[in-house]
Amino acid sequence: MTKDILNKTILLLFAVPMSAAAQNHQLPTLNYKYADLEPHIDAMTMEIHYTKHHQAYVTNLNKAIEGTDLVKLDIKELMLDISKYSPAVRNNGGGHFNHTLFWNILSPNAKKSPEGELLKKINETFGSLDELKKQLNQAGATRFGSGWAWLVLTKDGKLVVSSSPNQDNPLMDVADVRGFPILGIDVWEHAYYLKYQNKRPDYLEAIWNVLDWKKVEENYEKAKSCKLFEKM
Ligand code: MN
C-alpha cells in the first residue's frame, strides 16, 4: 500500500511537468497598467476584465482541451474548425483569442489614425476613417446581448465591418463574415458597465481615444500574408 502511494506520487511528479510542457494557453502580458487607459476605460474595469474574465477563459480553455489533440494547435488554428468542438472550447478559446487581440490594440499613447496602405484602403472602402468608426460603433451598439464588433480582412482582400455574438470571432467557421480580424471591440457589459452602465454607445465613442491604429496597421500587415486563409 505504501509502495503504491509512493509510485503514484512519483508518477504525479513526472506527470505535472509533462502536461505543463504541452501547449498551455497563457494570459498575455499587458503593455500598460490598469489605470493607464483612464478616463476612457477605468482601472477597476481593466483589472477585473483582465485578471478575472480573461484569466477564466484561459483556465477553462486549458481544461477543455486537456488530454486531446487540440493542445497541439495554436490559438488561431484552434478557431478555424470551431464548430467541430465543444461549446467550452468555442466560448473559452474565442474569449482568449478575442481579448488578446483587444488588449493589444489599446494604448495610452494611441496613434489616432492609420496611414499608408491601410488608410488608403479604409478611404476606398468606407469613404473615410470617421465613416468606418461610425459603422463599427453601429455594429457594436446594435449587437444584441454580448458580443464583439470587428474590422475584418477577408480572404478576397476586402475590409468588412461585422459583429458576432458571445465570444465568436471572424476566424471561426461559424462566422457570418469570415476572415482575419484586425480590430475588435468588446461590447460585453463587463467591458464598460462600471463606468458607463447601460450607455454602450458612450463607451464606444470613448474607446477611440485609446484605440492604437499603429497596432491595427501591424495586424493588417500580418493578416495580408496570413496562411490561415488557405484553411478558410
Ligand atoms: Mn471581455
PDB file of C-alpha atoms and ligand atoms in Angstrom:
ATOM      1  CA  MET A   1       0.000   0.000   0.000  1.00  0.00           C
ATOM      2  CA  THR A   2       2.725   2.435   0.975  1.00  0.00           C
ATOM      3  CA  LYS A   3       4.650   1.438  -2.114  1.00  0.00           C
ATOM      4  CA  ASP A   4       1.556   2.016  -4.235  1.00  0.00           C
ATOM      5  CA  ILE A   5       1.149   5.530  -2.873  1.00  0.00           C
ATOM      6  CA  LEU A   6       4.832   6.162  -3.446  1.00  0.00           C
ATOM      7  CA  ASN A   7       4.542   5.004  -7.057  1.00  0.00           C
ATOM      8  CA  LYS A   8       1.541   7.240  -7.592  1.00  0.00           C
ATOM      9  CA  THR A   9       3.415  10.168  -6.093  1.00  0.00           C
ATOM     10  CA  ILE A  10       6.355   9.572  -8.405  1.00  0.00           C
ATOM     11  CA  LEU A  11       4.003   9.296 -11.379  1.00  0.00           C
ATOM     12  CA  LEU A  12       2.345  12.559 -10.380  1.00  0.00           C
ATOM     13  CA  LEU A  13       5.688  14.306 -10.039  1.00  0.00           C
ATOM     14  CA  PHE A  14       6.523  13.378 -13.606  1.00  0.00           C
ATOM     15  CA  ALA A  15       3.040  13.909 -14.954  1.00  0.00           C
ATOM     16  CA  VAL A  16       2.702  17.520 -13.784  1.00  0.00           C
ATOM     17  CA  PRO A  17       5.773  18.941 -15.538  1.00  0.00           C
ATOM     18  CA  MET A  18       4.963  16.923 -18.661  1.00  0.00           C
ATOM     19  CA  SER A  19       1.461  18.284 -19.036  1.00  0.00           C
ATOM     20  CA  ALA A  20       2.783  21.770 -18.307  1.00  0.00           C
ATOM     21  CA  ALA A  21       5.187  21.289 -21.217  1.00  0.00           C
ATOM     22  CA  ALA A  22       2.279  20.688 -23.611  1.00  0.00           C
ATOM     23  CA  GLN A  23       0.943  23.804 -25.279  1.00  0.00           C
ATOM     24  CA  ASN A  24      -0.826  25.564 -22.462  1.00  0.00           C
ATOM     25  CA  HIS A  25      -2.512  28.809 -23.265  1.00  0.00           C
ATOM     26  CA  GLN A  26      -1.486  31.724 -21.097  1.00  0.00           C
ATOM     27  CA  LEU A  27      -2.690  35.173 -20.179  1.00  0.00           C
ATOM     28  CA  PRO A  28      -0.659  37.614 -22.312  1.00  0.00           C
ATOM     29  CA  THR A  29       1.310  40.411 -20.680  1.00  0.00           C
ATOM     30  CA  LEU A  30      -0.353  43.826 -20.746  1.00  0.00           C
ATOM     31  CA  ASN A  31       1.788  46.621 -22.191  1.00  0.00           C
ATOM     32  CA  TYR A  32       0.234  49.201 -19.848  1.00  0.00           C
ATOM     33  CA  LYS A  33      -1.104  49.480 -16.322  1.00  0.00           C
ATOM     34  CA  TYR A  34      -4.780  49.124 -15.400  1.00  0.00           C
ATOM     35  CA  ALA A  35      -5.153  52.881 -14.804  1.00  0.00           C
ATOM     36  CA  ASP A  36      -3.338  53.948 -17.976  1.00  0.00           C
ATOM     37  CA  LEU A  37      -6.460  53.978 -20.160  1.00  0.00           C
ATOM     38  CA  GLU A  38      -8.331  56.305 -17.766  1.00  0.00           C
ATOM     39  CA  PRO A  39     -10.635  58.144 -18.086  1.00  0.00           C
ATOM     40  CA  HIS A  40     -11.870  56.247 -21.141  1.00  0.00           C
ATOM     41  CA  ILE A  41     -11.594  52.781 -19.597  1.00  0.00           C
ATOM     42  CA  ASP A  42     -11.421  52.793 -15.808  1.00  0.00           C
ATOM     43  CA  ALA A  43      -8.778  50.915 -13.828  1.00  0.00           C
ATOM     44  CA  MET A  44     -11.189  48.651 -11.976  1.00  0.00           C
ATOM     45  CA  THR A  45     -12.854  47.515 -15.185  1.00  0.00           C
ATOM     46  CA  MET A  46      -9.432  46.807 -16.687  1.00  0.00           C
ATOM     47  CA  GLU A  47      -8.274  44.844 -13.661  1.00  0.00           C
ATOM     48  CA  ILE A  48     -11.402  42.694 -13.372  1.00  0.00           C
ATOM     49  CA  HIS A  49     -11.629  42.222 -17.123  1.00  0.00           C
ATOM     50  CA  TYR A  50      -8.019  41.065 -17.430  1.00  0.00           C
ATOM     51  CA  THR A  51      -7.389  39.167 -14.173  1.00  0.00           C
ATOM     52  CA  LYS A  52     -10.844  37.594 -13.800  1.00  0.00           C
ATOM     53  CA  HIS A  53     -12.632  37.367 -17.149  1.00  0.00           C
ATOM     54  CA  HIS A  54      -9.696  36.759 -19.465  1.00  0.00           C
ATOM     55  CA  GLN A  55      -7.953  34.542 -16.911  1.00  0.00           C
ATOM     56  CA  ALA A  56     -11.110  32.420 -16.645  1.00  0.00           C
ATOM     57  CA  TYR A  57     -11.208  31.947 -20.438  1.00  0.00           C
ATOM     58  CA  VAL A  58      -7.569  30.807 -20.389  1.00  0.00           C
ATOM     59  CA  THR A  59      -8.051  28.465 -17.424  1.00  0.00           C
ATOM     60  CA  ASN A  60     -11.229  26.944 -18.819  1.00  0.00           C
ATOM     61  CA  LEU A  61      -9.786  26.599 -22.327  1.00  0.00           C
ATOM     62  CA  ASN A  62      -6.821  24.671 -20.961  1.00  0.00           C
ATOM     63  CA  LYS A  63      -9.205  22.441 -19.010  1.00  0.00           C
ATOM     64  CA  ALA A  64     -11.420  21.875 -22.046  1.00  0.00           C
ATOM     65  CA  ILE A  65      -8.584  20.748 -24.336  1.00  0.00           C
ATOM     66  CA  GLU A  66      -6.530  18.863 -21.754  1.00  0.00           C
ATOM     67  CA  GLY A  67      -5.650  15.365 -22.952  1.00  0.00           C
ATOM     68  CA  THR A  68      -6.882  15.987 -26.513  1.00  0.00           C
ATOM     69  CA  ASP A  69      -5.045  16.665 -29.781  1.00  0.00           C
ATOM     70  CA  LEU A  70      -6.305  20.236 -29.634  1.00  0.00           C
ATOM     71  CA  VAL A  71      -3.415  21.126 -27.317  1.00  0.00           C
ATOM     72  CA  LYS A  72      -1.178  20.986 -30.400  1.00  0.00           C
ATOM     73  CA  LEU A  73      -2.968  23.856 -32.140  1.00  0.00           C
ATOM     74  CA  ASP A  74      -2.108  27.482 -31.578  1.00  0.00           C
ATOM     75  CA  ILE A  75      -4.996  29.716 -30.648  1.00  0.00           C
ATOM     76  CA  LYS A  76      -5.658  30.970 -34.200  1.00  0.00           C
ATOM     77  CA  GLU A  77      -5.650  27.477 -35.709  1.00  0.00           C
ATOM     78  CA  LEU A  78      -7.971  26.320 -32.967  1.00  0.00           C
ATOM     79  CA  MET A  79     -10.571  28.873 -34.104  1.00  0.00           C
ATOM     80  CA  LEU A  80     -10.821  27.643 -37.707  1.00  0.00           C
ATOM     81  CA  ASP A  81     -12.894  24.453 -37.304  1.00  0.00           C
ATOM     82  CA  ILE A  82     -14.557  25.550 -34.082  1.00  0.00           C
ATOM     83  CA  SER A  83     -17.953  24.029 -34.977  1.00  0.00           C
ATOM     84  CA  LYS A  84     -16.390  20.578 -34.523  1.00  0.00           C
ATOM     85  CA  TYR A  85     -15.507  21.158 -30.874  1.00  0.00           C
ATOM     86  CA  SER A  86     -17.364  21.546 -27.596  1.00  0.00           C
ATOM     87  CA  PRO A  87     -19.085  24.788 -26.536  1.00  0.00           C
ATOM     88  CA  ALA A  88     -16.400  25.098 -23.825  1.00  0.00           C
ATOM     89  CA  VAL A  89     -13.654  25.246 -26.477  1.00  0.00           C
ATOM     90  CA  ARG A  90     -15.649  27.673 -28.608  1.00  0.00           C
ATOM     91  CA  ASN A  91     -16.519  30.043 -25.742  1.00  0.00           C
ATOM     92  CA  ASN A  92     -13.220  29.977 -23.884  1.00  0.00           C
ATOM     93  CA  GLY A  93     -10.974  29.685 -26.943  1.00  0.00           C
ATOM     94  CA  GLY A  94     -12.830  32.578 -28.543  1.00  0.00           C
ATOM     95  CA  GLY A  95     -12.618  34.509 -25.292  1.00  0.00           C
ATOM     96  CA  HIS A  96      -8.858  34.007 -25.138  1.00  0.00           C
ATOM     97  CA  PHE A  97      -8.195  34.981 -28.757  1.00  0.00           C
ATOM     98  CA  ASN A  98     -10.550  37.968 -28.708  1.00  0.00           C
ATOM     99  CA  HIS A  99      -9.213  39.507 -25.509  1.00  0.00           C
ATOM    100  CA  THR A 100      -5.594  39.013 -26.551  1.00  0.00           C
ATOM    101  CA  LEU A 101      -6.335  40.982 -29.719  1.00  0.00           C
ATOM    102  CA  PHE A 102      -8.303  43.617 -27.776  1.00  0.00           C
ATOM    103  CA  TRP A 103      -5.587  44.369 -25.166  1.00  0.00           C
ATOM    104  CA  ASN A 104      -3.039  44.646 -27.940  1.00  0.00           C
ATOM    105  CA  ILE A 105      -4.839  47.365 -29.905  1.00  0.00           C
ATOM    106  CA  LEU A 106      -5.441  49.557 -26.829  1.00  0.00           C
ATOM    107  CA  SER A 107      -2.803  52.019 -25.678  1.00  0.00           C
ATOM    108  CA  PRO A 108      -2.479  55.140 -23.512  1.00  0.00           C
ATOM    109  CA  ASN A 109      -0.379  56.612 -26.358  1.00  0.00           C
ATOM    110  CA  ALA A 110      -2.647  55.565 -29.174  1.00  0.00           C
ATOM    111  CA  LYS A 111      -1.886  56.593 -32.742  1.00  0.00           C
ATOM    112  CA  LYS A 112      -5.170  58.292 -33.640  1.00  0.00           C
ATOM    113  CA  SER A 113      -5.273  57.456 -37.325  1.00  0.00           C
ATOM    114  CA  PRO A 114      -3.853  54.808 -39.632  1.00  0.00           C
ATOM    115  CA  GLU A 115      -1.712  55.908 -42.555  1.00  0.00           C
ATOM    116  CA  GLY A 116      -0.289  54.499 -45.756  1.00  0.00           C
ATOM    117  CA  GLU A 117      -1.885  51.464 -47.354  1.00  0.00           C
ATOM    118  CA  LEU A 118      -4.409  50.780 -44.583  1.00  0.00           C
ATOM    119  CA  LEU A 119      -5.710  54.360 -44.586  1.00  0.00           C
ATOM    120  CA  LYS A 120      -5.994  54.277 -48.382  1.00  0.00           C
ATOM    121  CA  LYS A 121      -7.956  51.032 -48.225  1.00  0.00           C
ATOM    122  CA  ILE A 122     -10.237  52.389 -45.500  1.00  0.00           C
ATOM    123  CA  ASN A 123     -10.930  55.505 -47.552  1.00  0.00           C
ATOM    124  CA  GLU A 124     -11.651  53.444 -50.675  1.00  0.00           C
ATOM    125  CA  THR A 125     -13.928  51.048 -48.782  1.00  0.00           C
ATOM    126  CA  PHE A 126     -15.769  53.272 -46.318  1.00  0.00           C
ATOM    127  CA  GLY A 127     -15.202  56.782 -47.656  1.00  0.00           C
ATOM    128  CA  SER A 128     -13.353  57.984 -44.563  1.00  0.00           C
ATOM    129  CA  LEU A 129     -11.961  56.895 -41.203  1.00  0.00           C
ATOM    130  CA  ASP A 130     -14.856  58.645 -39.466  1.00  0.00           C
ATOM    131  CA  GLU A 131     -17.341  56.656 -41.512  1.00  0.00           C
ATOM    132  CA  LEU A 132     -15.566  53.413 -40.592  1.00  0.00           C
ATOM    133  CA  LYS A 133     -15.695  54.344 -36.891  1.00  0.00           C
ATOM    134  CA  LYS A 134     -19.386  55.131 -37.273  1.00  0.00           C
ATOM    135  CA  GLN A 135     -20.052  51.726 -38.821  1.00  0.00           C
ATOM    136  CA  LEU A 136     -18.049  49.939 -36.107  1.00  0.00           C
ATOM    137  CA  ASN A 137     -19.901  51.832 -33.379  1.00  0.00           C
ATOM    138  CA  GLN A 138     -23.176  50.959 -35.066  1.00  0.00           C
ATOM    139  CA  ALA A 139     -22.192  47.277 -35.287  1.00  0.00           C
ATOM    140  CA  GLY A 140     -21.260  47.284 -31.600  1.00  0.00           C
ATOM    141  CA  ALA A 141     -24.303  49.217 -30.435  1.00  0.00           C
ATOM    142  CA  THR A 142     -26.766  47.018 -32.313  1.00  0.00           C
ATOM    143  CA  ARG A 143     -25.230  43.668 -31.335  1.00  0.00           C
ATOM    144  CA  PHE A 144     -27.963  42.334 -29.033  1.00  0.00           C
ATOM    145  CA  GLY A 145     -26.659  40.990 -25.734  1.00  0.00           C
ATOM    146  CA  SER A 146     -22.970  40.169 -25.512  1.00  0.00           C
ATOM    147  CA  GLY A 147     -20.507  40.107 -28.365  1.00  0.00           C
ATOM    148  CA  TRP A 148     -17.909  41.889 -30.444  1.00  0.00           C
ATOM    149  CA  ALA A 149     -17.662  44.406 -33.287  1.00  0.00           C
ATOM    150  CA  TRP A 150     -14.966  43.672 -35.892  1.00  0.00           C
ATOM    151  CA  LEU A 151     -12.962  45.089 -38.745  1.00  0.00           C
ATOM    152  CA  VAL A 152     -12.110  42.050 -40.845  1.00  0.00           C
ATOM    153  CA  LEU A 153      -9.760  41.416 -43.751  1.00  0.00           C
ATOM    154  CA  THR A 154     -11.499  38.768 -45.825  1.00  0.00           C
ATOM    155  CA  LYS A 155      -9.888  36.082 -47.950  1.00  0.00           C
ATOM    156  CA  ASP A 156     -10.539  38.092 -51.117  1.00  0.00           C
ATOM    157  CA  GLY A 157      -8.747  41.107 -49.658  1.00  0.00           C
ATOM    158  CA  LYS A 158     -11.729  43.231 -48.628  1.00  0.00           C
ATOM    159  CA  LEU A 159     -12.173  45.198 -45.413  1.00  0.00           C
ATOM    160  CA  VAL A 160     -15.558  44.458 -43.856  1.00  0.00           C
ATOM    161  CA  VAL A 161     -17.285  45.585 -40.637  1.00  0.00           C
ATOM    162  CA  SER A 162     -19.173  42.867 -38.783  1.00  0.00           C
ATOM    163  CA  SER A 163     -20.255  41.767 -35.342  1.00  0.00           C
ATOM    164  CA  SER A 164     -20.550  38.395 -33.645  1.00  0.00           C
ATOM    165  CA  PRO A 165     -22.357  37.032 -30.583  1.00  0.00           C
ATOM    166  CA  ASN A 166     -20.761  35.818 -27.340  1.00  0.00           C
ATOM    167  CA  GLN A 167     -17.047  35.034 -27.838  1.00  0.00           C
ATOM    168  CA  ASP A 168     -17.307  34.083 -31.505  1.00  0.00           C
ATOM    169  CA  ASN A 169     -14.953  35.768 -33.973  1.00  0.00           C
ATOM    170  CA  PRO A 170     -14.331  36.010 -37.732  1.00  0.00           C
ATOM    171  CA  LEU A 171     -11.718  33.245 -37.788  1.00  0.00           C
ATOM    172  CA  MET A 172     -14.380  30.710 -36.830  1.00  0.00           C
ATOM    173  CA  ASP A 173     -16.163  28.557 -39.391  1.00  0.00           C
ATOM    174  CA  VAL A 174     -19.451  29.738 -37.836  1.00  0.00           C
ATOM    175  CA  ALA A 175     -18.831  33.437 -38.595  1.00  0.00           C
ATOM    176  CA  ASP A 176     -21.186  35.468 -40.818  1.00  0.00           C
ATOM    177  CA  VAL A 177     -18.187  37.379 -42.162  1.00  0.00           C
ATOM    178  CA  ARG A 178     -15.129  35.166 -42.231  1.00  0.00           C
ATOM    179  CA  GLY A 179     -11.579  36.440 -42.346  1.00  0.00           C
ATOM    180  CA  PHE A 180      -8.795  37.784 -40.175  1.00  0.00           C
ATOM    181  CA  PRO A 181      -9.934  40.339 -37.569  1.00  0.00           C
ATOM    182  CA  ILE A 182      -7.532  43.300 -37.424  1.00  0.00           C
ATOM    183  CA  LEU A 183      -9.611  45.311 -34.930  1.00  0.00           C
ATOM    184  CA  GLY A 184     -12.105  44.060 -32.373  1.00  0.00           C
ATOM    185  CA  ILE A 185     -14.192  45.871 -29.776  1.00  0.00           C
ATOM    186  CA  ASP A 186     -15.587  44.024 -26.782  1.00  0.00           C
ATOM    187  CA  VAL A 187     -19.231  45.026 -26.234  1.00  0.00           C
ATOM    188  CA  TRP A 188     -19.961  42.682 -23.327  1.00  0.00           C
ATOM    189  CA  GLU A 189     -21.322  44.627 -20.357  1.00  0.00           C
ATOM    190  CA  HIS A 190     -18.265  43.559 -18.325  1.00  0.00           C
ATOM    191  CA  ALA A 191     -16.184  45.762 -20.653  1.00  0.00           C
ATOM    192  CA  TYR A 192     -17.952  49.002 -19.754  1.00  0.00           C
ATOM    193  CA  TYR A 193     -20.702  48.673 -17.145  1.00  0.00           C
ATOM    194  CA  LEU A 194     -18.845  50.032 -14.075  1.00  0.00           C
ATOM    195  CA  LYS A 195     -18.185  53.350 -15.793  1.00  0.00           C
ATOM    196  CA  TYR A 196     -20.847  53.626 -18.486  1.00  0.00           C
ATOM    197  CA  GLN A 197     -23.672  51.450 -17.069  1.00  0.00           C
ATOM    198  CA  ASN A 198     -26.273  50.937 -19.805  1.00  0.00           C
ATOM    199  CA  LYS A 199     -24.714  53.555 -22.126  1.00  0.00           C
ATOM    200  CA  ARG A 200     -22.857  51.272 -24.511  1.00  0.00           C
ATOM    201  CA  PRO A 201     -22.719  53.953 -27.262  1.00  0.00           C
ATOM    202  CA  ASP A 202     -20.832  56.315 -24.882  1.00  0.00           C
ATOM    203  CA  TYR A 203     -18.239  53.606 -24.256  1.00  0.00           C
ATOM    204  CA  LEU A 204     -17.964  53.042 -27.999  1.00  0.00           C
ATOM    205  CA  GLU A 205     -17.382  56.763 -28.599  1.00  0.00           C
ATOM    206  CA  ALA A 206     -14.743  56.933 -25.862  1.00  0.00           C
ATOM    207  CA  ILE A 207     -12.776  53.893 -26.907  1.00  0.00           C
ATOM    208  CA  TRP A 208     -11.362  55.626 -29.994  1.00  0.00           C
ATOM    209  CA  ASN A 209      -9.214  57.748 -27.646  1.00  0.00           C
ATOM    210  CA  VAL A 210      -7.214  54.658 -26.660  1.00  0.00           C
ATOM    211  CA  LEU A 211      -7.504  52.669 -29.891  1.00  0.00           C
ATOM    212  CA  ASP A 212      -3.995  52.401 -31.312  1.00  0.00           C
ATOM    213  CA  TRP A 213      -4.049  52.416 -35.124  1.00  0.00           C
ATOM    214  CA  LYS A 214      -0.364  51.512 -35.175  1.00  0.00           C
ATOM    215  CA  LYS A 215      -1.368  48.095 -33.819  1.00  0.00           C
ATOM    216  CA  VAL A 216      -4.218  47.808 -36.312  1.00  0.00           C
ATOM    217  CA  GLU A 217      -1.739  48.572 -39.108  1.00  0.00           C
ATOM    218  CA  GLU A 218       0.508  45.785 -37.797  1.00  0.00           C
ATOM    219  CA  ASN A 219      -2.457  43.400 -37.683  1.00  0.00           C
ATOM    220  CA  TYR A 220      -3.352  44.357 -41.247  1.00  0.00           C
ATOM    221  CA  GLU A 221       0.200  43.589 -42.429  1.00  0.00           C
ATOM    222  CA  LYS A 222       0.127  40.213 -40.645  1.00  0.00           C
ATOM    223  CA  ALA A 223      -3.329  39.427 -41.984  1.00  0.00           C
ATOM    224  CA  LYS A 224      -2.313  40.085 -45.601  1.00  0.00           C
ATOM    225  CA  SER A 225       0.158  37.214 -45.566  1.00  0.00           C
ATOM    226  CA  CYS A 226      -1.831  35.052 -43.194  1.00  0.00           C
ATOM    227  CA  LYS A 227      -1.502  31.349 -44.041  1.00  0.00           C
ATOM    228  CA  LEU A 228      -4.797  30.649 -42.271  1.00  0.00           C
ATOM    229  CA  PHE A 229      -6.711  31.991 -45.296  1.00  0.00           C
ATOM    230  CA  GLU A 230      -5.765  28.761 -47.096  1.00  0.00           C
ATOM    231  CA  LYS A 231      -7.730  26.842 -44.474  1.00  0.00           C
ATOM    232  CA  MET A 232     -10.852  29.010 -44.634  1.00  0.00           C
TER     233      MET A 232
HETATM  234 MN    MN B   1     -14.476  40.915 -22.334  1.00  0.00          MN
END
